PDB file of C-alpha atoms in Angstrom:
ATOM      1  CA  UNK A   1     197.042 -26.899 171.900  1.00  0.00           C
ATOM      2  CA  UNK A   2     197.047 -27.416 168.162  1.00  0.00           C
ATOM      3  CA  UNK A   3     193.517 -28.745 168.277  1.00  0.00           C
ATOM      4  CA  UNK A   4     192.260 -25.641 169.979  1.00  0.00           C
ATOM      5  CA  UNK A   5     193.975 -23.452 167.461  1.00  0.00           C
ATOM      6  CA  UNK A   6     192.264 -25.322 164.655  1.00  0.00           C
ATOM      7  CA  UNK A   7     188.911 -25.004 166.329  1.00  0.00           C
ATOM      8  CA  UNK A   8     189.416 -21.300 166.736  1.00  0.00           C
ATOM      9  CA  UNK A   9     190.294 -20.952 163.043  1.00  0.00           C
ATOM     10  CA  UNK A  10     187.286 -22.946 162.030  1.00  0.00           C
ATOM     11  CA  UNK A  11     185.033 -20.831 164.242  1.00  0.00           C
ATOM     12  CA  UNK A  12     186.465 -17.630 162.794  1.00  0.00           C
ATOM     13  CA  UNK A  13     186.040 -18.953 159.282  1.00  0.00           C
ATOM     14  CA  UNK A  14     182.434 -19.888 159.999  1.00  0.00           C
ATOM     15  CA  UNK A  15     181.686 -16.439 161.429  1.00  0.00           C
ATOM     16  CA  UNK A  16     183.220 -14.813 158.346  1.00  0.00           C
ATOM     17  CA  UNK A  17     181.168 -16.973 155.996  1.00  0.00           C
ATOM     18  CA  UNK A  18     178.013 -16.183 157.928  1.00  0.00           C
ATOM     19  CA  UNK A  19     178.807 -12.497 157.799  1.00  0.00           C
ATOM     20  CA  UNK A  20     179.274 -12.630 154.015  1.00  0.00           C
ATOM     21  CA  UNK A  21     176.061 -14.529 153.637  1.00  0.00           C
ATOM     22  CA  UNK A  22     174.119 -12.130 155.866  1.00  0.00           C
ATOM     23  CA  UNK A  23     175.380  -8.840 154.477  1.00  0.00           C
ATOM     24  CA  UNK A  24     176.127  -9.923 150.909  1.00  0.00           C
ATOM     25  CA  UNK A  25     178.367  -7.866 148.678  1.00  0.00           C
ATOM     26  CA  UNK A  26     178.877  -4.210 149.599  1.00  0.00           C
ATOM     27  CA  UNK A  27     176.843  -1.638 147.538  1.00  0.00           C
ATOM     28  CA  UNK A  28     178.688   0.281 144.888  1.00  0.00           C
ATOM     29  CA  UNK A  29     178.860   3.972 145.740  1.00  0.00           C
ATOM     30  CA  UNK A  30     176.963   6.279 143.350  1.00  0.00           C
ATOM     31  CA  UNK A  31     179.280   8.110 141.050  1.00  0.00           C
ATOM     32  CA  UNK A  32     178.099  11.666 140.295  1.00  0.00           C
ATOM     33  CA  UNK A  33     179.776  12.941 137.157  1.00  0.00           C
ATOM     34  CA  UNK A  34     180.647  16.531 137.543  1.00  0.00           C
ATOM     35  CA  UNK A  35     180.603  18.893 134.607  1.00  0.00           C
ATOM     36  CA  UNK A  36     184.007  19.603 133.180  1.00  0.00           C
ATOM     37  CA  UNK A  37     185.767  22.382 134.917  1.00  0.00           C
ATOM     38  CA  UNK A  38     186.316  25.634 133.070  1.00  0.00           C
ATOM     39  CA  UNK A  39     189.642  25.877 131.360  1.00  0.00           C
ATOM     40  CA  UNK A  40     191.726  29.027 131.149  1.00  0.00           C
ATOM     41  CA  UNK A  41     191.533  32.278 133.079  1.00  0.00           C
ATOM     42  CA  UNK A  42     187.793  31.962 133.507  1.00  0.00           C
ATOM     43  CA  UNK A  43     188.459  28.804 135.555  1.00  0.00           C
ATOM     44  CA  UNK A  44     188.917  30.938 138.621  1.00  0.00           C
ATOM     45  CA  UNK A  45     185.428  32.520 138.194  1.00  0.00           C
ATOM     46  CA  UNK A  46     182.286  30.549 138.754  1.00  0.00           C
ATOM     47  CA  UNK A  47     179.883  31.101 135.860  1.00  0.00           C
ATOM     48  CA  UNK A  48     176.603  32.485 137.223  1.00  0.00           C
ATOM     49  CA  UNK A  49     173.619  30.328 136.681  1.00  0.00           C
ATOM     50  CA  UNK A  50     171.189  31.736 134.092  1.00  0.00           C
ATOM     51  CA  UNK A  51     168.145  33.512 135.539  1.00  0.00           C
ATOM     52  CA  UNK A  52     165.033  31.475 135.563  1.00  0.00           C
ATOM     53  CA  UNK A  53     162.754  32.093 132.585  1.00  0.00           C
ATOM     54  CA  UNK A  54     159.855  34.327 133.543  1.00  0.00           C
ATOM     55  CA  UNK A  55     156.609  32.576 133.865  1.00  0.00           C
ATOM     56  CA  UNK A  56     154.062  33.570 131.220  1.00  0.00           C
ATOM     57  CA  UNK A  57     151.354  35.789 132.635  1.00  0.00           C
ATOM     58  CA  UNK A  58     148.347  33.915 133.671  1.00  0.00           C
ATOM     59  CA  UNK A  59     145.309  34.945 131.736  1.00  0.00           C
ATOM     60  CA  UNK A  60     142.378  35.079 134.044  1.00  0.00           C
ATOM     61  CA  UNK A  61     139.174  34.950 132.099  1.00  0.00           C
ATOM     62  CA  UNK A  62     136.621  37.353 133.442  1.00  0.00           C
ATOM     63  CA  UNK A  63     133.397  35.593 134.231  1.00  0.00           C
ATOM     64  CA  UNK A  64     130.792  36.159 131.522  1.00  0.00           C
ATOM     65  CA  UNK A  65     127.810  37.891 133.094  1.00  0.00           C
ATOM     66  CA  UNK A  66     124.530  36.091 132.522  1.00  0.00           C
ATOM     67  CA  UNK A  67     122.269  37.718 129.887  1.00  0.00           C
ATOM     68  CA  UNK A  68     119.744  40.141 131.311  1.00  0.00           C
ATOM     69  CA  UNK A  69     116.274  38.700 131.647  1.00  0.00           C
ATOM     70  CA  UNK A  70     114.052  39.395 128.671  1.00  0.00           C
ATOM     71  CA  UNK A  71     111.679  42.260 129.417  1.00  0.00           C
ATOM     72  CA  UNK A  72     108.114  41.295 129.813  1.00  0.00           C
ATOM     73  CA  UNK A  73     106.192  41.859 126.644  1.00  0.00           C
ATOM     74  CA  UNK A  74     104.103  44.945 126.980  1.00  0.00           C
ATOM     75  CA  UNK A  75     100.860  44.996 125.029  1.00  0.00           C
ATOM     76  CA  UNK A  76     101.339  46.807 121.775  1.00  0.00           C
ATOM     77  CA  UNK A  77      99.028  49.759 121.658  1.00  0.00           C
ATOM     78  CA  UNK A  78      97.103  49.819 118.440  1.00  0.00           C
ATOM     79  CA  UNK A  79      97.417  53.189 116.725  1.00  0.00           C
ATOM     80  CA  UNK A  80      94.262  55.170 116.756  1.00  0.00           C
ATOM     81  CA  UNK A  81      92.546  55.164 113.380  1.00  0.00           C
ATOM     82  CA  UNK A  82      92.949  58.413 111.526  1.00  0.00           C
ATOM     83  CA  UNK A  83      89.952  60.671 111.732  1.00  0.00           C
ATOM     84  CA  UNK A  84      87.629  60.339 108.774  1.00  0.00           C
ATOM     85  CA  UNK A  85      88.202  62.976 106.154  1.00  0.00           C
ATOM     86  CA  UNK A  86      85.935  65.910 106.332  1.00  0.00           C
ATOM     87  CA  UNK A  87      83.075  65.446 103.935  1.00  0.00           C
ATOM     88  CA  UNK A  88      83.407  67.494 100.824  1.00  0.00           C
ATOM     89  CA  UNK A  89      80.872  70.222 100.576  1.00  0.00           C
ATOM     90  CA  UNK A  90      77.907  68.888  98.732  1.00  0.00           C
ATOM     91  CA  UNK A  91      77.496  70.336  95.306  1.00  0.00           C
ATOM     92  CA  UNK A  92      74.366  72.307  94.876  1.00  0.00           C
ATOM     93  CA  UNK A  93      71.839  69.939  93.377  1.00  0.00           C
ATOM     94  CA  UNK A  94      69.239  71.726  91.338  1.00  0.00           C
ATOM     95  CA  UNK A  95      65.736  71.146  92.515  1.00  0.00           C
ATOM     96  CA  UNK A  96      63.727  68.826  90.288  1.00  0.00           C
ATOM     97  CA  UNK A  97      61.661  70.608  87.724  1.00  0.00           C
ATOM     98  CA  UNK A  98      58.191  71.016  89.215  1.00  0.00           C
ATOM     99  CA  UNK A  99      56.196  70.519  85.976  1.00  0.00           C
ATOM    100  CA  UNK A 100      55.787  67.116  84.306  1.00  0.00           C
ATOM    101  CA  UNK A 101      55.721  66.417  80.563  1.00  0.00           C
ATOM    102  CA  UNK A 102      52.680  64.971  78.806  1.00  0.00           C
ATOM    103  CA  UNK A 103      53.089  62.190  76.179  1.00  0.00           C
ATOM    104  CA  UNK A 104      50.925  61.462  73.113  1.00  0.00           C
ATOM    105  CA  UNK A 105      50.080  58.501  70.916  1.00  0.00           C
ATOM    106  CA  UNK A 106      51.459  58.293  67.393  1.00  0.00           C
ATOM    107  CA  UNK A 107      50.028  60.978  65.090  1.00  0.00           C
ATOM    108  CA  UNK A 108      47.572  62.107  67.817  1.00  0.00           C
ATOM    109  CA  UNK A 109      47.022  65.421  69.606  1.00  0.00           C
ATOM    110  CA  UNK A 110      44.424  64.166  72.083  1.00  0.00           C
ATOM    111  CA  UNK A 111      45.478  63.995  75.727  1.00  0.00           C
ATOM    112  CA  UNK A 112      45.377  60.423  76.986  1.00  0.00           C
ATOM    113  CA  UNK A 113      43.672  59.591  80.235  1.00  0.00           C
ATOM    114  CA  UNK A 114      46.952  58.211  81.638  1.00  0.00           C
ATOM    115  CA  UNK A 115      48.506  61.700  81.256  1.00  0.00           C
ATOM    116  CA  UNK A 116      45.781  63.677  83.048  1.00  0.00           C
ATOM    117  CA  UNK A 117      47.247  62.971  86.496  1.00  0.00           C
ATOM    118  CA  UNK A 118      50.503  64.674  85.470  1.00  0.00           C
ATOM    119  CA  UNK A 119      48.545  67.649  84.110  1.00  0.00           C
ATOM    120  CA  UNK A 120      46.558  67.943  87.331  1.00  0.00           C
ATOM    121  CA  UNK A 121      49.806  68.024  89.322  1.00  0.00           C
ATOM    122  CA  UNK A 122      50.988  70.846  87.058  1.00  0.00           C
ATOM    123  CA  UNK A 123      47.770  72.739  87.639  1.00  0.00           C
ATOM    124  CA  UNK A 124      48.215  72.486  91.401  1.00  0.00           C
ATOM    125  CA  UNK A 125      51.756  73.839  91.242  1.00  0.00           C
ATOM    126  CA  UNK A 126      50.744  76.717  88.935  1.00  0.00           C
ATOM    127  CA  UNK A 127      47.951  77.730  91.311  1.00  0.00           C
ATOM    128  CA  UNK A 128      50.352  77.839  94.253  1.00  0.00           C
ATOM    129  CA  UNK A 129      52.948  79.723  92.203  1.00  0.00           C
ATOM    130  CA  UNK A 130      50.499  82.200  90.716  1.00  0.00           C
ATOM    131  CA  UNK A 131      53.193  84.495  89.353  1.00  0.00           C
ATOM    132  CA  UNK A 132      54.857  81.778  87.265  1.00  0.00           C
ATOM    133  CA  UNK A 133      54.468  81.880  83.506  1.00  0.00           C
ATOM    134  CA  UNK A 134      55.243  78.975  81.238  1.00  0.00           C
ATOM    135  CA  UNK A 135      55.894  77.943  77.671  1.00  0.00           C
ATOM    136  CA  UNK A 136      54.418  74.699  76.343  1.00  0.00           C
ATOM    137  CA  UNK A 137      56.549  73.039  73.618  1.00  0.00           C
ATOM    138  CA  UNK A 138      54.976  70.611  71.130  1.00  0.00           C
ATOM    139  CA  UNK A 139      57.286  67.743  69.951  1.00  0.00           C
ATOM    140  CA  UNK A 140      56.976  64.805  67.526  1.00  0.00           C
ATOM    141  CA  UNK A 141      58.943  61.697  66.596  1.00  0.00           C
ATOM    142  CA  UNK A 142      60.961  61.523  63.396  1.00  0.00           C
ATOM    143  CA  UNK A 143      58.289  59.960  61.227  1.00  0.00           C
ATOM    144  CA  UNK A 144      56.444  62.244  58.811  1.00  0.00           C
ATOM    145  CA  UNK A 145      57.577  65.354  56.961  1.00  0.00           C
ATOM    146  CA  UNK A 146      59.001  68.342  58.723  1.00  0.00           C
ATOM    147  CA  UNK A 147      56.028  70.600  57.938  1.00  0.00           C
ATOM    148  CA  UNK A 148      53.556  67.956  59.053  1.00  0.00           C
ATOM    149  CA  UNK A 149      55.364  67.436  62.355  1.00  0.00           C
ATOM    150  CA  UNK A 150      55.556  71.198  63.002  1.00  0.00           C
ATOM    151  CA  UNK A 151      51.807  71.425  62.599  1.00  0.00           C
ATOM    152  CA  UNK A 152      51.233  68.333  64.743  1.00  0.00           C
ATOM    153  CA  UNK A 153      53.477  69.739  67.470  1.00  0.00           C
ATOM    154  CA  UNK A 154      51.496  72.986  67.467  1.00  0.00           C
ATOM    155  CA  UNK A 155      48.200  71.134  67.933  1.00  0.00           C
ATOM    156  CA  UNK A 156      49.666  69.141  70.828  1.00  0.00           C
ATOM    157  CA  UNK A 157      50.895  72.286  72.593  1.00  0.00           C
ATOM    158  CA  UNK A 158      47.492  73.943  72.220  1.00  0.00           C
ATOM    159  CA  UNK A 159      45.726  70.830  73.556  1.00  0.00           C
ATOM    160  CA  UNK A 160      47.776  71.020  76.730  1.00  0.00           C
ATOM    161  CA  UNK A 161      47.110  74.774  77.110  1.00  0.00           C
ATOM    162  CA  UNK A 162      43.357  74.244  76.763  1.00  0.00           C
ATOM    163  CA  UNK A 163      43.473  71.619  79.544  1.00  0.00           C
ATOM    164  CA  UNK A 164      45.240  74.042  81.889  1.00  0.00           C
ATOM    165  CA  UNK A 165      42.957  76.944  81.091  1.00  0.00           C
ATOM    166  CA  UNK A 166      39.924  74.709  81.658  1.00  0.00           C
ATOM    167  CA  UNK A 167      41.444  73.812  85.064  1.00  0.00           C
ATOM    168  CA  UNK A 168      41.619  77.495  86.077  1.00  0.00           C
ATOM    169  CA  UNK A 169      45.022  78.724  84.900  1.00  0.00           C
ATOM    170  CA  UNK A 170      44.906  82.142  83.210  1.00  0.00           C
ATOM    171  CA  UNK A 171      45.526  81.916  79.466  1.00  0.00           C
ATOM    172  CA  UNK A 172      47.866  84.945  79.515  1.00  0.00           C
ATOM    173  CA  UNK A 173      50.307  82.949  81.679  1.00  0.00           C
ATOM    174  CA  UNK A 174      50.728  80.263  78.982  1.00  0.00           C
ATOM    175  CA  UNK A 175      52.536  80.472  75.629  1.00  0.00           C
ATOM    176  CA  UNK A 176      52.916  77.697  73.029  1.00  0.00           C
ATOM    177  CA  UNK A 177      55.534  76.754  70.408  1.00  0.00           C
ATOM    178  CA  UNK A 178      56.145  73.760  68.111  1.00  0.00           C
ATOM    179  CA  UNK A 179      59.556  72.180  67.408  1.00  0.00           C
ATOM    180  CA  UNK A 180      58.193  69.250  65.408  1.00  0.00           C
ATOM    181  CA  UNK A 181      60.874  66.564  65.224  1.00  0.00           C
ATOM    182  CA  UNK A 182      63.819  68.965  65.619  1.00  0.00           C
ATOM    183  CA  UNK A 183      64.522  68.410  69.327  1.00  0.00           C
ATOM    184  CA  UNK A 184      64.108  64.692  70.160  1.00  0.00           C
ATOM    185  CA  UNK A 185      64.129  63.880  73.857  1.00  0.00           C
ATOM    186  CA  UNK A 186      65.569  60.384  73.232  1.00  0.00           C
ATOM    187  CA  UNK A 187      67.746  59.494  70.241  1.00  0.00           C
ATOM    188  CA  UNK A 188      66.719  56.348  68.387  1.00  0.00           C
ATOM    189  CA  UNK A 189      64.864  54.972  65.406  1.00  0.00           C
ATOM    190  CA  UNK A 190      62.230  52.722  66.988  1.00  0.00           C
ATOM    191  CA  UNK A 191      59.274  52.966  69.313  1.00  0.00           C
ATOM    192  CA  UNK A 192      61.500  52.798  72.414  1.00  0.00           C
ATOM    193  CA  UNK A 193      62.739  56.279  71.481  1.00  0.00           C
ATOM    194  CA  UNK A 194      59.718  57.624  69.575  1.00  0.00           C
ATOM    195  CA  UNK A 195      57.294  57.258  72.506  1.00  0.00           C
ATOM    196  CA  UNK A 196      59.373  59.746  74.538  1.00  0.00           C
ATOM    197  CA  UNK A 197      59.594  62.253  71.699  1.00  0.00           C
ATOM    198  CA  UNK A 198      55.796  62.641  71.186  1.00  0.00           C
ATOM    199  CA  UNK A 199      55.270  65.050  74.053  1.00  0.00           C
ATOM    200  CA  UNK A 200      54.196  68.398  75.381  1.00  0.00           C
ATOM    201  CA  UNK A 201      57.125  69.864  77.348  1.00  0.00           C
ATOM    202  CA  UNK A 202      56.838  72.617  79.989  1.00  0.00           C
ATOM    203  CA  UNK A 203      59.381  75.411  80.373  1.00  0.00           C
ATOM    204  CA  UNK A 204      59.112  78.235  82.888  1.00  0.00           C
ATOM    205  CA  UNK A 205      59.545  81.627  81.319  1.00  0.00           C
ATOM    206  CA  UNK A 206      62.865  83.277  82.099  1.00  0.00           C
ATOM    207  CA  UNK A 207      64.566  79.900  82.883  1.00  0.00           C
TER     208      UNK A 207
END
């Protein structure tokens, strides 16, 4: 009997050891530490929990619209050129004098052959304009005395009148005068001026 009792104890001890080995030590229970209880009269009331903080408003960004498409470039119309200004009224240009002067050599009163064409043109105009009367002026250059040049100018004027009368112009339509060197046509003191001042000049009477 004693042997069986020992065997039973040994079996129980073995089972206990196996149980300890299999399950190990028991887990320690979690200890939750509570906040200290309110003290005093307010202990009976439960303090309300603070309201949750309001969430900040969510800013929703509006979608940025895409830029409008660039307008198609229209051709730039060139401005019309301004109209040309109206032409100013033309000033009345006097008609060229119809009678041509006759020029002489130095200290001469003889009509040169080169001047006869101008005299013939004058004759033609005087025949067409038969009512026209004219004055022939005799001129000289500055060389010589005043009296000499007055006399020379008179001879030159008369030489021109004789040519016209011989060509058929009435003598009573022609008058003569001498200015000598008093009215030079070109100012100067050399032949470039003198050659223009030795002349017979025509002036229509009343003009």
